[in-house]
mmCIF file of C-alpha atoms and ligand atoms in Angstrom:
data_model
loop_
_atom_site.group_PDB
_atom_site.id
_atom_site.type_symbol
_atom_site.label_atom_id
_atom_site.label_comp_id
_atom_site.label_asym_id
_atom_site.label_seq_id
_atom_site.Cartn_x
_atom_site.Cartn_y
_atom_site.Cartn_z
ATOM 1 C CA UNK K 272 138.744 59.552 188.533
ATOM 2 C CA UNK K 273 136.454 59.936 185.524
ATOM 3 C CA UNK K 274 136.448 63.188 183.430
ATOM 4 C CA UNK K 275 135.645 63.879 180.095
ATOM 5 C CA UNK K 276 138.219 66.670 179.229
ATOM 6 C CA UNK K 277 137.170 70.068 178.073
ATOM 7 C CA UNK K 278 136.503 71.481 174.729
ATOM 8 C CA UNK K 279 138.009 74.785 174.113
ATOM 9 C CA UNK K 280 136.939 77.430 171.312
ATOM 10 C CA UNK K 281 138.939 80.412 170.795
ATOM 11 C CA UNK K 282 137.313 82.799 168.344
ATOM 12 C CA UNK K 283 139.053 85.778 166.522
ATOM 13 C CA UNK K 284 140.862 86.469 169.602
ATOM 14 C CA UNK K 285 142.959 89.641 169.620
ATOM 15 C CA UNK K 286 145.084 90.684 172.617
ATOM 16 C CA UNK K 287 147.209 93.819 172.782
ATOM 17 C CA UNK K 288 150.023 95.316 174.632
ATOM 18 C CA UNK K 289 149.622 99.058 174.123
ATOM 19 C CA UNK K 290 149.129 99.444 170.290
ATOM 20 C CA UNK K 291 150.967 95.992 169.516
ATOM 21 C CA UNK K 292 148.832 92.896 168.943
ATOM 22 C CA UNK K 293 150.217 90.051 170.906
ATOM 23 C CA UNK K 294 147.669 87.875 169.439
ATOM 24 C CA UNK K 295 146.077 88.822 166.145
ATOM 25 C CA UNK K 296 142.522 87.560 165.326
ATOM 26 C CA UNK K 297 143.555 84.117 166.523
ATOM 27 C CA UNK K 298 140.944 81.085 166.199
ATOM 28 C CA UNK K 299 141.687 77.662 167.613
ATOM 29 C CA UNK K 300 139.366 74.856 168.561
ATOM 30 C CA UNK K 301 140.518 72.001 170.721
ATOM 31 C CA UNK K 302 138.258 69.123 171.287
ATOM 32 C CA UNK K 303 137.636 67.156 174.454
ATOM 33 C CA UNK K 304 140.456 64.716 175.245
ATOM 34 C CA UNK K 305 142.519 66.051 172.373
ATOM 35 C CA UNK K 306 146.405 66.343 172.796
ATOM 36 C CA UNK K 307 147.962 69.343 170.952
ATOM 37 C CA UNK K 308 151.290 70.787 170.578
ATOM 38 C CA UNK K 309 151.436 74.644 170.264
ATOM 39 C CA UNK K 310 154.816 75.059 168.629
ATOM 40 C CA UNK K 311 156.527 78.431 167.645
ATOM 41 C CA UNK K 312 159.557 80.530 168.321
ATOM 42 C CA UNK K 313 160.056 82.548 171.394
ATOM 43 C CA UNK K 314 157.722 85.599 171.242
ATOM 44 C CA UNK K 315 155.339 84.062 169.001
ATOM 45 C CA UNK K 316 152.315 84.135 171.542
ATOM 46 C CA UNK K 317 152.196 80.801 172.892
ATOM 47 C CA UNK K 318 152.298 81.553 176.616
ATOM 48 C CA UNK K 319 149.557 84.234 175.874
ATOM 49 C CA UNK K 320 147.412 81.766 174.459
ATOM 50 C CA UNK K 321 147.569 79.599 177.665
ATOM 51 C CA UNK K 322 146.797 82.632 179.697
ATOM 52 C CA UNK K 323 143.821 83.792 177.615
ATOM 53 C CA UNK K 324 142.471 80.181 178.285
ATOM 54 C CA UNK K 325 143.008 80.876 181.902
ATOM 55 C CA UNK K 326 141.246 84.262 181.531
ATOM 56 C CA UNK K 327 144.303 86.038 182.693
ATOM 57 C CA UNK K 328 144.561 88.234 179.699
ATOM 58 C CA UNK K 329 141.956 90.701 178.754
ATOM 59 C CA UNK K 330 140.966 90.402 175.087
ATOM 60 C CA UNK K 331 140.838 93.491 172.854
ATOM 61 C CA UNK K 332 138.292 91.616 170.862
ATOM 62 C CA UNK K 333 137.271 87.965 170.321
ATOM 63 C CA UNK K 334 136.261 85.447 172.741
ATOM 64 C CA UNK K 335 137.305 82.202 174.446
ATOM 65 C CA UNK K 336 134.563 79.526 174.973
ATOM 66 C CA UNK K 337 135.038 76.429 177.254
ATOM 67 C CA UNK K 338 132.672 73.768 176.874
ATOM 68 C CA UNK K 339 130.221 76.183 175.170
ATOM 69 C CA UNK K 340 130.386 78.832 177.772
ATOM 70 C CA UNK K 341 131.994 82.285 177.312
ATOM 71 C CA UNK K 342 134.955 82.873 179.573
ATOM 72 C CA UNK K 343 133.909 85.572 181.726
ATOM 73 C CA UNK K 344 133.377 86.180 185.471
ATOM 74 C CA UNK K 345 132.228 83.068 187.132
ATOM 75 C CA UNK K 346 133.049 80.929 184.131
ATOM 76 C CA UNK K 347 136.703 81.870 184.416
ATOM 77 C CA UNK K 348 136.888 80.907 188.085
ATOM 78 C CA UNK K 349 135.123 77.582 187.268
ATOM 79 C CA UNK K 350 137.473 76.953 184.475
ATOM 80 C CA UNK K 351 140.618 77.506 186.681
ATOM 81 C CA UNK K 352 139.264 74.883 189.081
ATOM 82 C CA UNK K 353 139.147 72.356 186.256
ATOM 83 C CA UNK K 354 142.631 73.310 184.890
ATOM 84 C CA UNK K 355 146.145 72.074 185.712
ATOM 85 C CA UNK K 356 148.635 74.706 184.748
ATOM 86 C CA UNK K 357 152.371 74.237 184.755
ATOM 87 C CA UNK K 358 153.800 77.668 184.095
ATOM 88 C CA UNK K 359 156.894 78.238 182.044
ATOM 89 C CA UNK K 360 159.130 79.735 184.767
ATOM 90 C CA UNK K 361 158.831 79.664 188.395
ATOM 91 C CA UNK K 362 161.231 80.463 191.193
ATOM 92 C CA UNK K 363 161.278 80.578 195.038
ATOM 93 C CA UNK K 364 163.835 81.781 197.451
ATOM 94 C CA UNK K 365 165.707 78.841 199.168
ATOM 95 C CA UNK K 366 164.713 80.141 202.662
ATOM 96 C CA UNK K 367 160.991 80.439 201.825
ATOM 97 C CA UNK K 368 159.252 78.292 204.415
ATOM 98 C CA UNK K 369 157.432 75.962 202.051
ATOM 99 C CA UNK K 370 158.063 72.230 201.503
ATOM 100 C CA UNK K 371 157.516 70.227 198.353
ATOM 101 C CA UNK K 372 154.655 68.644 200.053
ATOM 102 C CA UNK K 373 152.970 71.978 200.712
ATOM 103 C CA UNK K 374 153.255 72.851 197.214
ATOM 104 C CA UNK K 375 151.645 69.758 195.842
ATOM 105 C CA UNK K 376 148.742 70.226 198.271
ATOM 106 C CA UNK K 377 147.951 73.928 197.066
ATOM 107 C CA UNK K 378 146.451 71.849 194.103
ATOM 108 C CA UNK K 379 143.546 70.422 196.168
ATOM 109 C CA UNK K 380 144.469 68.683 199.463
ATOM 110 C CA UNK K 381 146.850 66.592 201.530
ATOM 111 C CA UNK K 382 145.281 63.340 200.441
ATOM 112 C CA UNK K 383 145.427 64.047 196.664
ATOM 113 C CA UNK K 384 148.829 65.387 197.263
ATOM 114 C CA UNK K 385 150.064 62.198 198.839
ATOM 115 C CA UNK K 386 148.605 60.112 196.001
ATOM 116 C CA UNK K 387 150.545 62.402 193.237
ATOM 117 C CA UNK K 388 153.633 62.444 195.421
ATOM 118 C CA UNK K 389 153.739 58.768 195.283
ATOM 119 C CA UNK K 390 152.592 58.416 191.686
ATOM 120 C CA UNK K 391 155.485 60.700 190.701
ATOM 121 C CA UNK K 392 158.108 59.311 192.957
ATOM 122 C CA UNK K 393 158.385 62.558 195.008
ATOM 123 C CA UNK K 394 157.748 60.908 198.292
ATOM 124 C CA UNK K 395 161.491 61.657 199.367
ATOM 125 C CA UNK K 396 160.798 65.344 198.640
ATOM 126 C CA UNK K 397 157.616 66.219 200.389
ATOM 127 C CA UNK K 398 159.324 67.216 203.677
ATOM 128 C CA UNK K 399 162.283 69.320 202.068
ATOM 129 C CA UNK K 400 161.962 73.058 201.198
ATOM 130 C CA UNK K 401 160.690 73.619 197.828
ATOM 131 C CA UNK K 402 163.607 75.829 196.997
ATOM 132 C CA UNK K 403 166.140 73.283 197.805
ATOM 133 C CA UNK K 404 164.657 70.866 195.003
ATOM 134 C CA UNK K 405 166.312 70.616 191.604
ATOM 135 C CA UNK K 406 164.801 72.073 188.619
ATOM 136 C CA UNK K 407 163.514 68.653 187.536
ATOM 137 C CA UNK K 408 161.952 67.911 190.935
ATOM 138 C CA UNK K 409 160.389 71.480 190.979
ATOM 139 C CA UNK K 410 158.974 70.672 187.762
ATOM 140 C CA UNK K 411 157.437 67.344 188.773
ATOM 141 C CA UNK K 412 156.156 69.067 191.954
ATOM 142 C CA UNK K 413 154.375 71.682 189.728
ATOM 143 C CA UNK K 414 152.740 68.846 187.680
ATOM 144 C CA UNK K 415 151.832 66.839 190.787
ATOM 145 C CA UNK K 416 150.245 70.021 192.062
ATOM 146 C CA UNK K 417 148.288 70.425 188.659
ATOM 147 C CA UNK K 418 147.198 66.956 188.727
ATOM 148 C CA UNK K 419 146.135 66.855 192.292
ATOM 149 C CA UNK K 420 143.445 69.438 191.402
ATOM 150 C CA UNK K 421 141.758 66.473 189.375
ATOM 151 C CA UNK K 422 141.900 68.684 186.129
ATOM 152 C CA UNK K 423 139.992 68.114 182.923
ATOM 153 C CA UNK K 424 142.467 70.311 181.182
ATOM 154 C CA UNK K 425 146.437 70.392 181.428
ATOM 155 C CA UNK K 426 148.434 73.343 180.126
ATOM 156 C CA UNK K 427 151.995 72.700 179.956
ATOM 157 C CA UNK K 428 154.219 75.708 179.175
ATOM 158 C CA UNK K 429 157.663 74.542 177.769
ATOM 159 C CA UNK K 430 158.418 71.891 180.568
ATOM 160 C CA UNK K 431 161.745 71.036 178.881
ATOM 161 C CA UNK K 432 163.310 74.191 180.093
ATOM 162 C CA UNK K 433 164.010 72.965 183.567
ATOM 163 C CA UNK K 434 164.813 69.241 182.807
ATOM 164 C CA UNK K 435 167.644 67.414 181.568
ATOM 165 C CA UNK K 436 167.022 65.091 178.855
ATOM 166 C CA UNK K 437 166.213 61.953 180.663
ATOM 167 C CA UNK K 438 164.048 63.931 183.347
ATOM 168 C CA UNK K 439 162.219 65.332 180.503
ATOM 169 C CA UNK K 440 161.594 61.962 178.879
ATOM 170 C CA UNK K 441 160.242 60.724 182.155
ATOM 171 C CA UNK K 442 157.994 63.682 182.457
ATOM 172 C CA UNK K 443 156.502 63.518 179.104
ATOM 173 C CA UNK K 444 155.968 59.692 179.624
ATOM 174 C CA UNK K 445 154.028 60.435 182.763
ATOM 175 C CA UNK K 446 152.012 63.168 181.074
ATOM 176 C CA UNK K 447 151.211 60.627 178.415
ATOM 177 C CA UNK K 448 150.260 57.797 180.711
ATOM 178 C CA UNK K 449 147.919 60.325 182.743
ATOM 179 C CA UNK K 450 146.442 61.937 179.585
ATOM 180 C CA UNK K 451 145.073 58.611 178.452
ATOM 181 C CA UNK K 452 144.089 57.173 181.894
ATOM 182 C CA UNK K 453 142.161 60.561 182.780
ATOM 183 C CA UNK K 454 141.152 61.368 179.260
ATOM 184 C CA UNK K 455 142.610 64.838 179.842
ATOM 185 C CA UNK K 456 142.541 67.793 177.305
ATOM 186 C CA UNK K 457 146.245 68.745 176.924
ATOM 187 C CA UNK K 458 147.831 71.775 175.404
ATOM 188 C CA UNK K 459 151.545 71.366 175.379
ATOM 189 C CA UNK K 460 153.704 74.315 174.393
ATOM 190 C CA UNK K 461 157.188 73.999 173.119
ATOM 191 C CA UNK K 462 159.497 76.215 170.673
ATOM 192 C CA UNK K 463 161.475 72.934 169.586
ATOM 193 C CA UNK K 464 160.434 70.654 166.784
ATOM 194 C CA UNK K 465 162.457 67.838 168.301
ATOM 195 C CA UNK K 466 160.451 68.016 171.573
ATOM 196 C CA UNK K 467 156.977 66.799 170.606
ATOM 197 C CA UNK K 468 155.443 64.187 172.660
ATOM 198 C CA UNK K 469 154.796 60.795 170.702
ATOM 199 C CA UNK K 470 151.059 60.517 171.506
ATOM 200 C CA UNK K 471 150.590 64.062 170.403
ATOM 201 C CA UNK K 472 149.096 64.057 167.031
ATOM 202 C CA UNK K 473 148.228 67.516 166.177
ATOM 203 C CA UNK K 474 150.443 70.509 165.793
ATOM 204 C CA UNK K 475 149.574 74.019 165.781
ATOM 205 C CA UNK K 476 152.179 76.328 164.653
ATOM 206 C CA UNK K 477 152.391 80.123 165.817
ATOM 207 C CA UNK K 478 154.007 82.983 164.466
ATOM 208 C CA UNK K 479 153.830 86.608 165.269
ATOM 209 C CA UNK K 480 150.587 86.203 167.307
ATOM 210 C CA UNK K 481 148.929 84.052 164.520
ATOM 211 C CA UNK K 482 148.383 80.483 163.689
ATOM 212 C CA UNK K 483 150.331 79.585 160.474
ATOM 213 C CA UNK K 484 149.667 75.919 160.256
ATOM 214 C CA UNK K 485 147.426 73.368 162.037
ATOM 215 C CA UNK K 486 147.274 69.934 161.250
ATOM 216 C CA UNK K 487 148.523 66.123 161.720
ATOM 217 C CA UNK K 488 151.986 66.086 163.314
ATOM 218 C CA UNK K 489 153.330 63.739 160.592
ATOM 219 C CA UNK K 490 152.283 66.142 157.735
ATOM 220 C CA UNK K 491 153.730 69.234 159.498
ATOM 221 C CA UNK K 492 157.070 67.768 160.492
ATOM 222 C CA UNK K 493 157.554 66.322 156.922
ATOM 223 C CA UNK K 494 157.472 69.884 155.615
ATOM 224 C CA UNK K 495 161.180 70.517 154.532
ATOM 225 C CA UNK K 496 161.056 74.153 155.417
ATOM 226 C CA UNK K 497 159.281 73.897 158.834
ATOM 227 C CA UNK K 498 162.411 75.050 160.722
ATOM 228 C CA UNK K 499 162.558 78.063 158.447
ATOM 229 C CA UNK K 500 158.893 78.621 158.823
ATOM 230 C CA UNK K 501 159.241 78.572 162.485
ATOM 231 C CA UNK K 502 162.312 80.231 163.193
ATOM 232 C CA UNK K 503 163.079 82.430 160.169
HETATM 233 N N1 LIG E 895 152.269 91.595 179.489
HETATM 234 C C1 LIG E 895 152.745 92.187 178.322
HETATM 235 N N2 LIG E 895 153.245 93.147 178.002
HETATM 236 C C2 LIG E 895 153.759 93.560 177.012
HETATM 237 N N3 LIG E 895 153.946 92.653 176.057
HETATM 238 C C3 LIG E 895 153.949 91.291 176.326
HETATM 239 C C4 LIG E 895 153.282 90.877 177.436
HETATM 240 N N4 LIG E 895 153.052 89.543 177.521
HETATM 241 C C5 LIG E 895 153.759 89.101 176.302
HETATM 242 N N5 LIG E 895 154.139 90.056 175.638
HETATM 243 C C6 LIG E 895 154.929 89.967 174.380
HETATM 244 O O1 LIG E 895 153.991 89.481 173.540
HETATM 245 C C7 LIG E 895 154.902 88.437 172.779
HETATM 246 C C8 LIG E 895 154.471 87.025 172.849
HETATM 247 O O2 LIG E 895 154.697 86.631 174.195
HETATM 248 P P1 LIG E 895 154.574 85.087 174.753
HETATM 249 O O3 LIG E 895 152.930 84.878 174.680
HETATM 250 O O4 LIG E 895 155.147 85.149 176.076
HETATM 251 O O5 LIG E 895 155.337 84.266 173.601
HETATM 252 P P2 LIG E 895 155.838 82.896 173.647
HETATM 253 O O6 LIG E 895 155.349 82.091 174.843
HETATM 254 O O7 LIG E 895 155.631 82.194 172.404
HETATM 255 O O8 LIG E 895 157.415 83.123 173.714
HETATM 256 C C9 LIG E 895 156.278 88.703 172.917
HETATM 257 O O9 LIG E 895 156.872 89.632 172.086
HETATM 258 C C10 LIG E 895 156.256 89.419 174.350
HETATM 259 O O10 LIG E 895 157.313 90.131 174.660
HETATM 260 MG MG1 LIG E 896 156.293 81.278 176.426
#
């Protein structure tokens, strides 16, 4: 599977809820095949950035361009087809009649679903109700679904929230392996400075709907005041 990864350009984007700006004149460029971490405390606007890239939110002003095309109408649909999105929260009733295998196949088709179920060691879950899986298994199923779409872009919103530390490490290792194999563009969101994947080299720090720092991981994490800047 050969892909090039997508380039994303957010220009002066403002998103409002009522009169309050959730994103305030935010600009961000992510190159093809780049792996970035969006870091910021709860409420800083990280999820809203991902939703803007998916065309779910309506800008008050500014724009999002994907591979040089403004994200409107048909371009939003085309974009979603190229994107694997693992949302921050998901839930399902335990008696909802859908199996893990069904969820993975929502990504593309049964054949791709079987490939990713095997790749992610989820074969033993595919006939079980989705709601009966553990949080970590659900997270992996969501990633398998995202990957079975054969995406060029992967958006991961705080995947650590449902995983214990060893499941989280496995999850990140898998993302890193797939990122390099498929040359995906990856935007990984977290509010924890200690949870930045090894192979991610660029950190974009958000606060109050704005980007306050953007640079190499080493440089940003070396800043003695980084915790205060992020959480203070
Ligand atoms: N649909 C919405 N309506 C009103 N406020 C919202 C909406 N979505 C997000 N917000 C607010 O915008 C801010 C940023 O939210 P979000 O992007 O989810 O932050 P993060 O993912 O960094 O925690 C928060 O204060 C949140 O309450
Ligand atoms: Mg969020």
